[in-house]
């Protein structure tokens, strides 16, 4: 996420309570295991940090996958990519500690150059088979308007990984050889959607989310805790209530039907 993206995300974040919740926001429940697949350090905190904080507080094991190092996201003329990537990795680790995230995997791809390609797709498939999440959060790649290249491609790669690649064992057979069987992801929540249909109440976890956002010093343009608190008060005054929400487009994955009994157990035939 670039600095300009971050500025826009701040505005969307504080507009989060102005939408009506979906009819049954609790239907998803708290996943036992969740994975967040994002393009850059700081993406997750702005679009699903409250959800992650809530899930962690309720006992979920959450794993982050950060595809790029975010090594281009600066206007500092003295900064170079390797140094920025190291800074942003430490910022992301600090944010994960604030939220309670179990593990953060950095894939280290160059910022701004993510493409829909086999190596990265295979990395995402393997990580899903390792960590076996019930729910995945990623970017919505299917927006009508323009979307950041990295966000768009990470979203489509993750969606492709979930269905059918992770589920069907003959894709990436090396995983099975290494003891990583196929896996069924139950739900995907697409962040940054223009057509959200699922809302999660994060009011009780807003402060934790703020702590995580503040870890990304290189990306928040000098904003302080007081700035964010003031923005929140202004939003509450506009909308007339203090509810804080995060909105997603929800994809419930249909499970593959079980094989016929005869196919599953050839000895059962007469």
Coordinates of C-alpha atoms in Angstrom, one line a residue:
X1 CA 0.0 0.0 0.0
X2 CA 1.4 3.4 -1.0
X3 CA 1.3 6.5 1.2
X4 CA -1.5 7.8 -1.1
X5 CA -3.4 4.6 -0.6
X6 CA -2.9 4.8 3.1
X7 CA -4.4 8.4 3.2
X8 CA -7.4 7.2 1.3
X9 CA -7.7 4.1 3.6
X10 CA -7.7 6.4 6.6
X11 CA -10.8 8.1 5.2
X12 CA -12.5 4.8 4.5
X13 CA -11.6 3.5 7.9
X14 CA -13.3 6.3 9.7
X15 CA -16.4 6.0 7.4
X16 CA -16.7 2.4 8.4
X17 CA -19.7 2.8 10.7
X18 CA -22.0 4.6 8.2
X19 CA -23.2 1.5 6.3
X20 CA -26.0 -0.8 7.4
X21 CA -24.9 -4.2 8.7
X22 CA -25.9 -7.3 6.8
X23 CA -28.9 -9.2 8.1
X24 CA -26.9 -11.8 10.0
X25 CA -23.4 -10.4 10.7
X26 CA -22.7 -13.2 13.3
X27 CA -23.4 -16.1 10.8
X28 CA -19.7 -16.4 10.0
X29 CA -18.8 -17.0 13.6
X30 CA -15.3 -17.0 15.0
X31 CA -13.0 -19.2 12.9
X32 CA -10.7 -21.7 14.6
X33 CA -8.0 -20.8 12.1
X34 CA -7.8 -17.8 9.8
X35 CA -5.3 -16.5 7.2
X36 CA -4.9 -12.9 5.9
X37 CA -3.2 -12.7 2.5
X38 CA -2.3 -9.1 1.6
X39 CA 0.0 -7.4 -0.8
X40 CA 1.9 -5.0 1.5
X41 CA 2.8 -4.5 5.1
X42 CA 0.0 -2.3 6.6
X43 CA -2.7 -3.4 4.2
X44 CA -4.3 -5.7 6.7
X45 CA -4.4 -3.2 9.6
X46 CA -6.4 -0.7 7.5
X47 CA -8.9 -3.1 5.9
X48 CA -9.4 -5.9 8.5
X49 CA -7.4 -5.0 11.6
X50 CA -10.4 -4.8 13.8
X51 CA -11.7 -8.2 12.5
X52 CA -8.3 -9.8 13.2
X53 CA -8.2 -8.2 16.7
X54 CA -11.6 -9.6 17.4
X55 CA -10.9 -13.1 16.1
X56 CA -7.6 -13.2 18.1
X57 CA -9.3 -12.1 21.2
X58 CA -12.0 -14.8 20.7
X59 CA -9.4 -17.5 20.4
X60 CA -8.7 -17.8 16.6
X61 CA -5.2 -18.6 15.4
X62 CA -4.5 -16.0 12.7
X63 CA -1.6 -16.2 10.2
X64 CA -0.6 -13.3 7.9
X65 CA 0.9 -13.7 4.5
X66 CA 2.5 -10.5 3.1
X67 CA 3.4 -10.9 -0.5
X68 CA 5.6 -7.9 -1.2
X69 CA 8.1 -6.0 1.0
X70 CA 6.4 -2.7 0.4
X71 CA 9.8 -1.4 -0.7
X72 CA 8.5 1.4 -2.9
X73 CA 6.1 3.1 -0.5
X74 CA 8.0 6.3 0.4
X75 CA 8.6 9.9 -0.7
X76 CA 11.8 10.1 1.3
X77 CA 14.7 10.9 -1.1
X78 CA 17.2 9.3 1.2
X79 CA 15.4 6.0 1.5
X80 CA 16.4 2.9 -0.6
X81 CA 14.3 -0.2 -1.2
X82 CA 16.2 -2.6 1.0
X83 CA 16.1 -0.3 4.0
X84 CA 12.4 0.4 3.5
X85 CA 11.6 -3.2 3.2
X86 CA 13.4 -3.9 6.5
X87 CA 11.6 -1.1 8.2
X88 CA 8.2 -2.1 7.0
X89 CA 8.8 -5.8 8.0
X90 CA 9.5 -4.7 11.6
X91 CA 6.5 -2.4 11.6
X92 CA 4.4 -5.3 10.4
X93 CA 5.7 -7.6 13.1
X94 CA 5.0 -5.0 15.7
X95 CA 1.4 -4.7 14.4
X96 CA 1.0 -8.4 14.5
X97 CA 2.1 -8.5 18.1
X98 CA -0.5 -5.8 18.9
X99 CA -3.3 -7.7 17.3
X100 CA -2.3 -11.2 18.6
X101 CA -1.5 -12.7 15.2
X102 CA 0.2 -16.0 15.6
X103 CA 2.7 -15.8 12.7
X104 CA 3.5 -13.5 9.8
X105 CA 5.1 -14.9 6.6
X106 CA 6.9 -12.5 4.3
X107 CA 7.2 -13.7 0.7
X108 CA 9.5 -10.8 -0.2
X109 CA 8.3 -10.1 -3.8
X110 CA 9.1 -6.6 -5.1
X111 CA 6.6 -3.9 -4.5
X112 CA 4.5 -3.0 -7.5
X113 CA 5.5 -6.0 -9.6
X114 CA 3.1 -8.7 -8.5
X115 CA 1.8 -10.7 -11.4
X116 CA -0.5 -13.7 -11.8
X117 CA 2.2 -16.3 -12.1
X118 CA 2.9 -19.9 -11.2
X119 CA 5.6 -19.4 -8.5
X120 CA 3.6 -17.1 -6.3
X121 CA 0.4 -19.1 -6.9
X122 CA 2.2 -22.2 -5.7
X123 CA 3.6 -20.4 -2.6
X124 CA 0.1 -19.3 -1.6
X125 CA -1.3 -22.8 -2.2
X126 CA 1.4 -24.4 -0.1
X127 CA 0.9 -21.9 2.8
X128 CA -2.8 -22.6 2.9
X129 CA -2.1 -26.3 3.0
X130 CA 0.4 -25.8 5.8
X131 CA -1.8 -23.6 8.0
X132 CA -5.3 -25.0 6.9
X133 CA -7.4 -21.9 7.6
X134 CA -11.2 -22.1 7.8
X135 CA -11.5 -18.5 6.6
X136 CA -9.2 -16.3 4.4
X137 CA -9.2 -12.5 4.1
X138 CA -7.7 -11.0 1.0
X139 CA -8.1 -8.1 -1.4
X140 CA -11.2 -8.0 -3.7
X141 CA -9.7 -8.4 -7.2
X142 CA -13.1 -8.0 -8.9
X143 CA -13.8 -4.3 -8.4
X144 CA -15.3 -2.3 -11.3
X145 CA -13.0 0.6 -10.8
X146 CA -9.2 0.8 -10.9
X147 CA -7.4 -1.3 -8.3
X148 CA -3.7 -1.3 -7.2
X149 CA -1.8 -3.8 -9.3
X150 CA -0.5 -5.7 -6.3
X151 CA -3.9 -5.7 -4.6
X152 CA -5.7 -6.9 -7.7
X153 CA -3.2 -9.7 -8.4
X154 CA -2.9 -10.9 -4.8
X155 CA -6.7 -11.1 -4.7
X156 CA -7.0 -13.2 -7.8
X157 CA -4.1 -15.4 -6.9
X158 CA -5.6 -16.1 -3.5
X159 CA -9.0 -16.8 -5.0
X160 CA -7.5 -19.2 -7.5
X161 CA -5.6 -20.9 -4.8
X162 CA -8.7 -21.4 -2.6
X163 CA -10.7 -22.9 -5.5
X164 CA -9.9 -25.3 -6.9
X165 CA -6.1 -25.5 -6.4
X166 CA -5.9 -26.1 -2.6
X167 CA -8.9 -28.3 -2.5
X168 CA -7.9 -30.7 -5.3
X169 CA -4.9 -32.9 -4.5
X170 CA -3.5 -33.3 -8.0
X171 CA -2.7 -29.6 -8.2
X172 CA 0.9 -29.0 -6.9
X173 CA 1.4 -32.7 -6.1
X174 CA 4.8 -31.9 -4.5
X175 CA 2.8 -30.7 -1.5
X176 CA 1.2 -34.1 -0.9
X177 CA 4.6 -35.7 -1.3
X178 CA 5.8 -33.4 1.4
X179 CA 3.0 -34.5 3.7
X180 CA 0.7 -31.6 3.0
X181 CA -2.8 -32.9 2.0
X182 CA -5.4 -30.9 0.1
X183 CA -7.6 -28.6 2.2
X184 CA -11.1 -27.1 2.0
X185 CA -11.3 -23.4 2.9
X186 CA -14.9 -22.6 4.0
X187 CA -15.1 -18.8 3.5
X188 CA -13.2 -16.0 1.9
X189 CA -13.8 -12.4 2.9
X190 CA -12.8 -9.9 0.2
X191 CA -11.6 -6.6 1.6
X192 CA -11.9 -3.3 -0.3
X193 CA -15.0 -4.4 -2.1
X194 CA -17.4 -2.0 -3.8
X195 CA -20.2 -4.4 -3.1
X196 CA -19.8 -5.5 0.5
X197 CA -22.4 -7.9 1.8
X198 CA -20.9 -8.9 5.2
X199 CA -20.2 -6.6 8.2
X200 CA -18.2 -7.4 11.3
X201 CA -18.7 -5.2 14.4
X202 CA -15.3 -4.3 15.7
X203 CA -16.3 -1.6 18.1
X204 CA -14.8 -3.4 21.1
X205 CA -11.5 -3.9 19.3
X206 CA -11.1 -0.4 17.7
X207 CA -8.4 0.6 20.2
X208 CA -6.4 -2.6 19.4
X209 CA -6.7 -1.9 15.8
X210 CA -5.5 1.7 16.3
X211 CA -2.4 0.3 18.2
X212 CA -1.6 -1.8 15.2
X213 CA -2.1 1.0 12.7
X214 CA 0.2 3.2 14.7
X215 CA 3.0 0.7 14.3
X216 CA 3.3 1.6 10.6
X217 CA 5.1 4.9 11.3
X218 CA 6.6 5.0 7.8
X219 CA 3.2 5.0 6.2
X220 CA 0.8 7.1 8.3
X221 CA 2.2 10.5 7.3
X222 CA 3.1 11.8 10.8
X223 CA -0.4 11.2 12.2
X224 CA -0.6 10.7 15.9
X225 CA -2.9 8.8 18.2
X226 CA -4.6 12.1 19.0
X227 CA -5.2 12.7 15.2
X228 CA -6.9 9.3 14.9
X229 CA -9.0 9.8 18.0
X230 CA -10.1 13.2 16.7
X231 CA -11.1 11.7 13.4
X232 CA -13.1 9.1 15.2
X233 CA -15.0 11.7 17.2
X234 CA -15.8 13.6 14.0
X235 CA -17.1 10.4 12.4
X236 CA -19.2 9.6 15.5
X237 CA -20.7 13.1 15.4
X238 CA -21.6 12.7 11.7
X239 CA -23.2 9.3 11.9
X240 CA -24.9 9.7 15.2
X241 CA -23.6 6.4 16.8
X242 CA -20.3 5.0 17.8
X243 CA -20.4 1.6 16.1
X244 CA -17.3 0.6 14.3
X245 CA -17.5 -1.9 11.5
X246 CA -15.4 -3.6 8.8
X247 CA -17.1 -4.6 5.6
X248 CA -16.4 -7.4 3.1
X249 CA -17.8 -9.3 0.2
X250 CA -18.3 -12.8 1.4
X251 CA -17.6 -15.9 -0.6
X252 CA -18.8 -19.2 0.9
X253 CA -17.1 -22.1 -0.9
X254 CA -19.3 -25.0 -1.9
X255 CA -17.8 -28.3 -0.7
X256 CA -16.9 -31.0 -3.2
X257 CA -19.4 -33.9 -3.0
X258 CA -18.1 -37.1 -1.4
X259 CA -17.2 -39.9 -3.8
X260 CA -19.9 -42.6 -4.3
X261 CA -19.7 -45.3 -1.7
X262 CA -18.6 -47.9 -4.3
X263 CA -15.7 -45.7 -5.5
X264 CA -14.7 -44.9 -1.9
X265 CA -14.7 -48.6 -1.0
X266 CA -14.3 -50.9 -4.0
X267 CA -14.5 -54.0 -1.7
X268 CA -18.1 -53.1 -0.9
X269 CA -19.2 -54.1 -4.4
X270 CA -21.1 -57.4 -4.6

